[in-house]
CSV table of C-alpha atoms and ligand atoms in Angstrom, one decimal:
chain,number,residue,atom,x,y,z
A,1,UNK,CA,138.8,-39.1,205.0
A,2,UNK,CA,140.1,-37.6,201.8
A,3,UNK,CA,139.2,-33.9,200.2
A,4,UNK,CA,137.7,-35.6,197.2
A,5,UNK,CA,135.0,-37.5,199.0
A,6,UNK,CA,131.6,-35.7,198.4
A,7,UNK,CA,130.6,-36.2,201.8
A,8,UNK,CA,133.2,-35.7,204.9
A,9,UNK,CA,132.2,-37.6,207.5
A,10,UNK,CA,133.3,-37.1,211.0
A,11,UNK,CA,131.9,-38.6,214.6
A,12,UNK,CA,132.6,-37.5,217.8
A,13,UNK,CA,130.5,-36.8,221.1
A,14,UNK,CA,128.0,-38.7,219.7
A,15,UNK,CA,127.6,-36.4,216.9
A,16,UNK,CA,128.1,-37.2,213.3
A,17,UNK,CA,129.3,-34.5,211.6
A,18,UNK,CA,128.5,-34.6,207.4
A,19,UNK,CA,130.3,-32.0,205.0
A,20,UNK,CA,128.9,-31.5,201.7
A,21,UNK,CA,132.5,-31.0,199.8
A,22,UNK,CA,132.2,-30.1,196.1
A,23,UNK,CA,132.8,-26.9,197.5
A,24,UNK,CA,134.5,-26.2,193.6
A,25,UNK,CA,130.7,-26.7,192.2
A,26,UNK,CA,128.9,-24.9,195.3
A,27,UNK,CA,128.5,-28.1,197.1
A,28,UNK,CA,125.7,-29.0,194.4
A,29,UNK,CA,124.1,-32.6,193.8
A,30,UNK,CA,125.9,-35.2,191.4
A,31,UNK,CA,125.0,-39.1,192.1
A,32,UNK,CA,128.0,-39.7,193.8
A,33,UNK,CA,127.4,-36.9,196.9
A,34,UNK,CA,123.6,-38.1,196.6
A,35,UNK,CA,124.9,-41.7,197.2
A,36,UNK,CA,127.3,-40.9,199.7
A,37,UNK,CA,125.2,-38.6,201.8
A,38,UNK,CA,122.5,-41.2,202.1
A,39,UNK,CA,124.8,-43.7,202.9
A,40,UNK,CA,125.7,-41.7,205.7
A,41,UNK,CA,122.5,-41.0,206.9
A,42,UNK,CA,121.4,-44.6,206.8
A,43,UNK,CA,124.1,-45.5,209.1
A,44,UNK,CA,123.2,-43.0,211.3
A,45,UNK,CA,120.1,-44.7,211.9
A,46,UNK,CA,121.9,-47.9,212.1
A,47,UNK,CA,125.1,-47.2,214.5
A,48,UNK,CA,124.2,-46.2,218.5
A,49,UNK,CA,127.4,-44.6,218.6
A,50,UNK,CA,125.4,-41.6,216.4
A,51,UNK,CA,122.8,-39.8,218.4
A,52,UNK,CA,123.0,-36.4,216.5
A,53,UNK,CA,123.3,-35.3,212.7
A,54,UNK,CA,125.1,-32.2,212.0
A,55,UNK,CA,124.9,-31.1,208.7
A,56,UNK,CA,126.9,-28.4,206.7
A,57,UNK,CA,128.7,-27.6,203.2
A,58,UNK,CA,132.5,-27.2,202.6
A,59,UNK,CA,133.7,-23.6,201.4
A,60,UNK,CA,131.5,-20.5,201.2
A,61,UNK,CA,128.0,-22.0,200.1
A,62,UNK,CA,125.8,-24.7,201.8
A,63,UNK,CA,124.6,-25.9,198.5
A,64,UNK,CA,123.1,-25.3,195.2
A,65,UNK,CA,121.1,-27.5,194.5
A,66,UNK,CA,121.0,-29.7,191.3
A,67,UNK,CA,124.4,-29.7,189.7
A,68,UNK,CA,123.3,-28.2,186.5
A,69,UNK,CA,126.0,-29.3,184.7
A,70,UNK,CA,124.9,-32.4,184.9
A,71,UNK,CA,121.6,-31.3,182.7
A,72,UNK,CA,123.3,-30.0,179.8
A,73,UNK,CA,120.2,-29.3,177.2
A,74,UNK,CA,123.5,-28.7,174.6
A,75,UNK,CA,124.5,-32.5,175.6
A,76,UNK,CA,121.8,-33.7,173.2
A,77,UNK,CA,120.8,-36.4,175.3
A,78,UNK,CA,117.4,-34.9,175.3
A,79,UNK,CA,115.1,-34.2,177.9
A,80,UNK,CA,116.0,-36.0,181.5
A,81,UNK,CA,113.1,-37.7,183.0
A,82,UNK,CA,113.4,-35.1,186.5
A,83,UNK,CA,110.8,-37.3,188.3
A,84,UNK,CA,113.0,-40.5,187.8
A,85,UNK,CA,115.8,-38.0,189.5
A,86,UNK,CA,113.8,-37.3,192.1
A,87,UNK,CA,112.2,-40.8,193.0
A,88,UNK,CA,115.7,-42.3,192.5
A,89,UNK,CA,117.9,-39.5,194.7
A,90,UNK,CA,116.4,-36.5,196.4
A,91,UNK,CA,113.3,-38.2,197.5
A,92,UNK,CA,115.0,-40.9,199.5
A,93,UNK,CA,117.4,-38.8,201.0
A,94,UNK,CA,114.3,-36.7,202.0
A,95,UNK,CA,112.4,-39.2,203.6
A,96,UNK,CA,115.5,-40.5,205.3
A,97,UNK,CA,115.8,-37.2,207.3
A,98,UNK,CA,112.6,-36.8,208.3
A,99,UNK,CA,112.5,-40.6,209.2
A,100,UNK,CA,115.2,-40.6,211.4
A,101,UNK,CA,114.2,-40.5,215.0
A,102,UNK,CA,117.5,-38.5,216.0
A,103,UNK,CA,117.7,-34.7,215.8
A,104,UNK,CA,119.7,-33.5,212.7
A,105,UNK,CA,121.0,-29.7,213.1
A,106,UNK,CA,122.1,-27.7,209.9
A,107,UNK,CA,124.4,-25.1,209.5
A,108,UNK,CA,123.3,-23.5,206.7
A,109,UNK,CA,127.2,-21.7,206.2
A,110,UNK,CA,126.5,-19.6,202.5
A,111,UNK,CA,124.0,-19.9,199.8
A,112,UNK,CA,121.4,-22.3,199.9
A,113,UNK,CA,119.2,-22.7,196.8
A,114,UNK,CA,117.0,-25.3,195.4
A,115,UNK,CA,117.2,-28.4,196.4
A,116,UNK,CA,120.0,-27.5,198.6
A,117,UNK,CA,117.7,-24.9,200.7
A,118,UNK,CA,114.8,-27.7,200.7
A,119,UNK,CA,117.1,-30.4,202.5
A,120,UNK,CA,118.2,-27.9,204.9
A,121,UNK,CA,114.4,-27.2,206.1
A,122,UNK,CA,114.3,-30.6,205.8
A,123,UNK,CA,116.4,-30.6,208.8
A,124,UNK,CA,115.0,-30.3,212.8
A,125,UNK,CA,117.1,-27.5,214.0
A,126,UNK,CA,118.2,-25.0,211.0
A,127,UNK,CA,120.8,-22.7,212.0
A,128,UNK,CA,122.2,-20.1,209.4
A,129,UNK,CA,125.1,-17.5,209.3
A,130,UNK,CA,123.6,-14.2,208.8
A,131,UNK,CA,125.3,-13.5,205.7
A,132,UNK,CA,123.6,-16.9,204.0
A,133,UNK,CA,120.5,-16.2,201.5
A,134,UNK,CA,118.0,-19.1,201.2
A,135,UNK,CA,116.7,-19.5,197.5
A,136,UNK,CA,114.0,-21.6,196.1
A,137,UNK,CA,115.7,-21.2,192.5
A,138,UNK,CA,113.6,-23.2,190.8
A,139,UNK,CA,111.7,-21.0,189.0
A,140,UNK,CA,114.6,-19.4,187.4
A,141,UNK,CA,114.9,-22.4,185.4
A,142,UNK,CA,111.4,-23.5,184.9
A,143,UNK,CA,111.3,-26.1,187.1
A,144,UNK,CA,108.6,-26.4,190.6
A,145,UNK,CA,110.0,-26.7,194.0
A,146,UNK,CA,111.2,-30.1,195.1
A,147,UNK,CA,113.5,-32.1,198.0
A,148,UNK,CA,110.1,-31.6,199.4
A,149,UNK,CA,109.8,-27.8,199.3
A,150,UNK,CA,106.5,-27.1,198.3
A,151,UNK,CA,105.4,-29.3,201.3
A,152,UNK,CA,107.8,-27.5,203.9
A,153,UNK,CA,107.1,-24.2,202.4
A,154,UNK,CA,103.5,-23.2,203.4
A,155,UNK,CA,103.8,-25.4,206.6
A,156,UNK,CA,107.3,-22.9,207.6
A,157,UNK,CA,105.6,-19.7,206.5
A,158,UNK,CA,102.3,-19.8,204.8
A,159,UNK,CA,100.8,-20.2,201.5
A,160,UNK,CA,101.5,-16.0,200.5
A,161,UNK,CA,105.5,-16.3,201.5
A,162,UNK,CA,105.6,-19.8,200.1
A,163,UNK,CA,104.0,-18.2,197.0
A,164,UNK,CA,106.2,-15.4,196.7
A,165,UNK,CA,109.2,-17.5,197.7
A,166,UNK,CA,109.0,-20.3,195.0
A,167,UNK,CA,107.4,-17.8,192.4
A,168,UNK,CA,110.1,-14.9,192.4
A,169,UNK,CA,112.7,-17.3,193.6
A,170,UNK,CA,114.6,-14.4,194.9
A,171,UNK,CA,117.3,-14.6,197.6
A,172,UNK,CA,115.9,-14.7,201.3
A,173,UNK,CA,118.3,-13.2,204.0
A,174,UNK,CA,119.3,-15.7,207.4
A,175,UNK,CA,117.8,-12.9,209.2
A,176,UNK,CA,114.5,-12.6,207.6
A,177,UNK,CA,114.4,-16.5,207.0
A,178,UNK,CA,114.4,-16.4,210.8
A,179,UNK,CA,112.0,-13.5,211.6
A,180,UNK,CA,109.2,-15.7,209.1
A,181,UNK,CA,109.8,-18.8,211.0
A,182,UNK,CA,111.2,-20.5,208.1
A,183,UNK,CA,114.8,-21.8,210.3
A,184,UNK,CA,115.7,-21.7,214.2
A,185,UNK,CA,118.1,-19.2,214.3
A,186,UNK,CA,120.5,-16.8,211.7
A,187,UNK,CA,123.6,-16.0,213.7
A,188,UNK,CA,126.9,-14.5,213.2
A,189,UNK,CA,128.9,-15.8,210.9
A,190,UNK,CA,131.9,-17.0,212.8
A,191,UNK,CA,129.8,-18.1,215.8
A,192,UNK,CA,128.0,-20.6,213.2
A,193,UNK,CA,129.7,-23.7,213.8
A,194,UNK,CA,130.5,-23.0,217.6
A,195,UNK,CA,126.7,-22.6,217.8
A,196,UNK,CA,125.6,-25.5,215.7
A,197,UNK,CA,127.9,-27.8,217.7
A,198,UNK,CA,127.1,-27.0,220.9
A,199,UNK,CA,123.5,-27.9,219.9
A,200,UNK,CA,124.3,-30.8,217.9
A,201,UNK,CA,126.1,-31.8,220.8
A,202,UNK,CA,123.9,-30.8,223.4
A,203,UNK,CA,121.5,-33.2,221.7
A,204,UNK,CA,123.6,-35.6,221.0
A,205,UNK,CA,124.0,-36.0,225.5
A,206,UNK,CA,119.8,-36.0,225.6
A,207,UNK,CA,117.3,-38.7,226.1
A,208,UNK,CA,117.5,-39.7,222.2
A,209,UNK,CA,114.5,-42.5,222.0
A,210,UNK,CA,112.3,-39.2,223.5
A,211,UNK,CA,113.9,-36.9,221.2
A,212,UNK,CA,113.0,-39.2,218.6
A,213,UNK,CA,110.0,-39.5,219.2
A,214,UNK,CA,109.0,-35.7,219.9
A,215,UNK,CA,110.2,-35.3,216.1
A,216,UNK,CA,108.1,-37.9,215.2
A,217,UNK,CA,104.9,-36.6,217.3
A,218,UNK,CA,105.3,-33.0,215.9
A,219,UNK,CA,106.2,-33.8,212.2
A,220,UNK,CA,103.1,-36.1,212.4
A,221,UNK,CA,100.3,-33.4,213.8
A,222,UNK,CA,99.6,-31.0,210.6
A,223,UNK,CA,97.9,-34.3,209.1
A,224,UNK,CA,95.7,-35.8,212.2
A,225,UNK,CA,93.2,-34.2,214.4
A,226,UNK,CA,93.3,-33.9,218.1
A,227,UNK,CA,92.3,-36.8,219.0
A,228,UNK,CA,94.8,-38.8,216.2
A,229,UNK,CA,97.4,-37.0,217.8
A,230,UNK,CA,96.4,-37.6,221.8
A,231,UNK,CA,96.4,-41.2,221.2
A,232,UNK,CA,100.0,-40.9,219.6
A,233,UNK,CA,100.9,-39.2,222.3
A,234,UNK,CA,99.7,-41.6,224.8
A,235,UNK,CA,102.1,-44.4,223.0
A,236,UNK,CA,105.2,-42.3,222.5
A,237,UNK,CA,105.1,-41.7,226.1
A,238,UNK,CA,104.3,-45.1,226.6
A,239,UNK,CA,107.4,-45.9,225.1
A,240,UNK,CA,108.8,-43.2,226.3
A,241,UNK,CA,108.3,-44.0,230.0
A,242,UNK,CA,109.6,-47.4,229.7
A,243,UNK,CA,113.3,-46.2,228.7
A,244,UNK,CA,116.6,-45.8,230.6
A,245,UNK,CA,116.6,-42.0,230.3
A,246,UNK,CA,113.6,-41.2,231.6
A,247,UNK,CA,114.4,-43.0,234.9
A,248,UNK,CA,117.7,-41.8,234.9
A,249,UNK,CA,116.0,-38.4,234.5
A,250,UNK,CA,113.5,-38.6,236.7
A,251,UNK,CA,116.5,-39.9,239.6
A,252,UNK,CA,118.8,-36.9,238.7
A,253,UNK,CA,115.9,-34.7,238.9
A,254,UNK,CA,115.4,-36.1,242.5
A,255,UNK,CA,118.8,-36.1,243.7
A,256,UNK,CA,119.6,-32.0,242.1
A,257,UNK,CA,122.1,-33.3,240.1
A,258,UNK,CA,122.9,-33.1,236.2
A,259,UNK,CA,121.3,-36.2,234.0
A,260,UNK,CA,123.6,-38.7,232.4
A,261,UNK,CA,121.4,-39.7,229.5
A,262,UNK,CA,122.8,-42.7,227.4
A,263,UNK,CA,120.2,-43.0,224.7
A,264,UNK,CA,119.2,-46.0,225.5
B,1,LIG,O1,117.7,-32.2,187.9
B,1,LIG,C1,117.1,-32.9,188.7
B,1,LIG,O2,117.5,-34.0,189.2
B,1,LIG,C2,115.9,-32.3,189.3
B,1,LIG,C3,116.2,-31.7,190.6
B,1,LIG,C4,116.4,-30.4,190.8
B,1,LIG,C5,116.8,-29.8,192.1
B,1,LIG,C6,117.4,-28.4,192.0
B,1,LIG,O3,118.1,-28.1,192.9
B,1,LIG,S1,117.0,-27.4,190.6
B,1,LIG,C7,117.9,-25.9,191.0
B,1,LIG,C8,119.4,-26.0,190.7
B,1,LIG,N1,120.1,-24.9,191.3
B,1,LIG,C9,120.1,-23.7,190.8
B,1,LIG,O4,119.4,-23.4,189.9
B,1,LIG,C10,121.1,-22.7,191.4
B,1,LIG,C11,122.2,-22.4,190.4
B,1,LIG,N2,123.2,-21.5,191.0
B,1,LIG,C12,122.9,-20.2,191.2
B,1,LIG,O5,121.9,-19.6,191.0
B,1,LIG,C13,124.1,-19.4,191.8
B,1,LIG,O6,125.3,-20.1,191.6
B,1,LIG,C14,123.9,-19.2,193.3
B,1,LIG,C15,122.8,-18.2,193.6
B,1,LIG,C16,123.7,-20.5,194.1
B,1,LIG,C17,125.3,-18.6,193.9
B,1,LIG,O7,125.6,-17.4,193.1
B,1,LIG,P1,127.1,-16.9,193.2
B,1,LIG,O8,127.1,-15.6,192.3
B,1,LIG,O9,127.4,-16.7,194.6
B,1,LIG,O10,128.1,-18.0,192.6
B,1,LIG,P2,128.3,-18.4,191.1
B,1,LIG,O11,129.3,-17.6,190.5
B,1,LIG,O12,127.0,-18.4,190.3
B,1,LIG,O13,128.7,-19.9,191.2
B,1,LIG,C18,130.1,-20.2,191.6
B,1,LIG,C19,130.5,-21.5,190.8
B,1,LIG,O14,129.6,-22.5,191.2
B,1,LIG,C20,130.3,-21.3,189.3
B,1,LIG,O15,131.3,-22.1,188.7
B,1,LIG,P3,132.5,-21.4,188.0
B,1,LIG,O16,132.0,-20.4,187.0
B,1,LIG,O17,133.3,-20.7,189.1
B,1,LIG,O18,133.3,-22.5,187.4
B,1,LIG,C21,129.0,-21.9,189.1
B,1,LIG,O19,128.8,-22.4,187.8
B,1,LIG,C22,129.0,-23.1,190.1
B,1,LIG,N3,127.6,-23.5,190.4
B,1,LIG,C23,126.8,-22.8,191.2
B,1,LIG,N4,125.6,-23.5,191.3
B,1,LIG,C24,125.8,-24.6,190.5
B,1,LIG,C25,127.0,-24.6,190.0
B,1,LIG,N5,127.5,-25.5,189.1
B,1,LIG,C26,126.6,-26.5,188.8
B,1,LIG,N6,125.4,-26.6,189.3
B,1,LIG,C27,124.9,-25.6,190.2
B,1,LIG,N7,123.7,-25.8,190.7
């Protein structure tokens, strides 16, 4: 691991840790940390060893977004094709995270705006330090909200904050981002990373195929009825009740002691 990787990546306890470091830029987007944060997130779904993502940015912010240095109008290179952008880097990394049937915690440590607040409420648990502002910048710059925010938006808070968020684009404090329902939890800044860990690897320790497939049930019910959603249900805890941990849950339930959950 070297400081000029975009991405630090670090497992242990079952969690992988992944550090946005352009810390210099405000942990902003250029290929290479789109690239290298995907990578890591693919292997995540790939390696057993990983049963937990824990995301967070290097330095004071969590990230800014685009790195708009990279969209230099005074370049010359005339206008960028933004949807190709998208298609080709934000949306995959998107879908990636909410594909993932592990939990992925982020610690939103400083200032998270644009694209960098969308793929934090991206994530399943979103922990911030109180003094972090969540800012959907977009407008500022004539652009619409994207990594998926103007689908996370309403869902989080409703249409009137998601209007006023992505319309005014002004700064949202940790506090009030968690009073609206829009993250878990703001806490204090120098518990953040105690916090985030312990429920990173707290999760990491749990039943991970049911934990997987509770993300999967709840991100799925906004678009099914009832019934759609009973019969998922009924086969996620099919599956469910046909894996290692829930026996081994079931047992140390029965025998008052503490559950030693493999993942398996
Ligand atoms: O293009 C596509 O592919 C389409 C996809 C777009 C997705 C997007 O995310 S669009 C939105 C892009 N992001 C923004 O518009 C946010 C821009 N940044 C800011 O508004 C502010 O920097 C912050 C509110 C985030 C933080 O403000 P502050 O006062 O704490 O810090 P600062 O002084 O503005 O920034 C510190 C440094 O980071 C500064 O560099 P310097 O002067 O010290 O050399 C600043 O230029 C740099 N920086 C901050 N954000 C970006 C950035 N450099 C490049 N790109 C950034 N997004």
């Amino acid at each position: 691991m070297t400081s000029e990787e975009t991405v630090l990546a670090r497992l242990g306890d079952g969690v992988l840790r992944l550090t946005l470091n352009r810390p210099d830029k405000l942990n902003s987007f250029n290929e290479e940390m789109h690239l290298a944060l995907r990578a890591q997130i693919e292997r995540a779904g790939r390696d057993p060893q990983v049963r937990a993502i824990l995301l967070t940015g290097a330095g004071r912010a969590f990230c800014a977004g685009q790195d708009l240095g990279d969209r230099d109008p005074r370049k010359g290179t005339g206008a960028p094709d933004l949807g190709h952008t998208l298609e080709t880097f934000y949306n995959p990394t998107l879908r990636l995270i909410r594909a993932l049937e592990k939990p992925v915690v982020c610690a939103v440590n400083g200032v998270a705006a644009g694209a960098g607040a969308n793929i934090a409420l991206a994530c399943d648990i979103v922990l911030a330090a109180k003094s972090a502002k969540f800012i959907q910048a977009f407008a500022k710059i004539g652009l619409v909200p994207d990594a998926g925010g103007s689908w996370s938006l309403p869902r989080l808070v409703g249409e009137a904050r998601a209007k006023g968020l992505a319309l005014l684009a002004e700064p949202l404090m940790a506090g009030q981002a968690e009073d609206w329902g829009l993250i878990w939890k703001a806490v204090e800044d120098a518990e953040l990373m105690n916090e985030a860990t312990r429920i990173a690897t707290r999760l990491a320790g749990g039943p991970t195929l049911g934990l997987g497939l509770t993300k999967r049930l709840i991100q799925s019910a906004a678009g099914q009825d009832l019934d759609q959603q009973l019969d998922q249900e009924r086969d996620c805890q099919r599956a469910a009740g046909q894996s290692a941990d829930y026996a081994e849950g079931v047992t140390a339930f029965l025998e008052k002691r503490a559950p030693a959950f493999r993942g398996l």
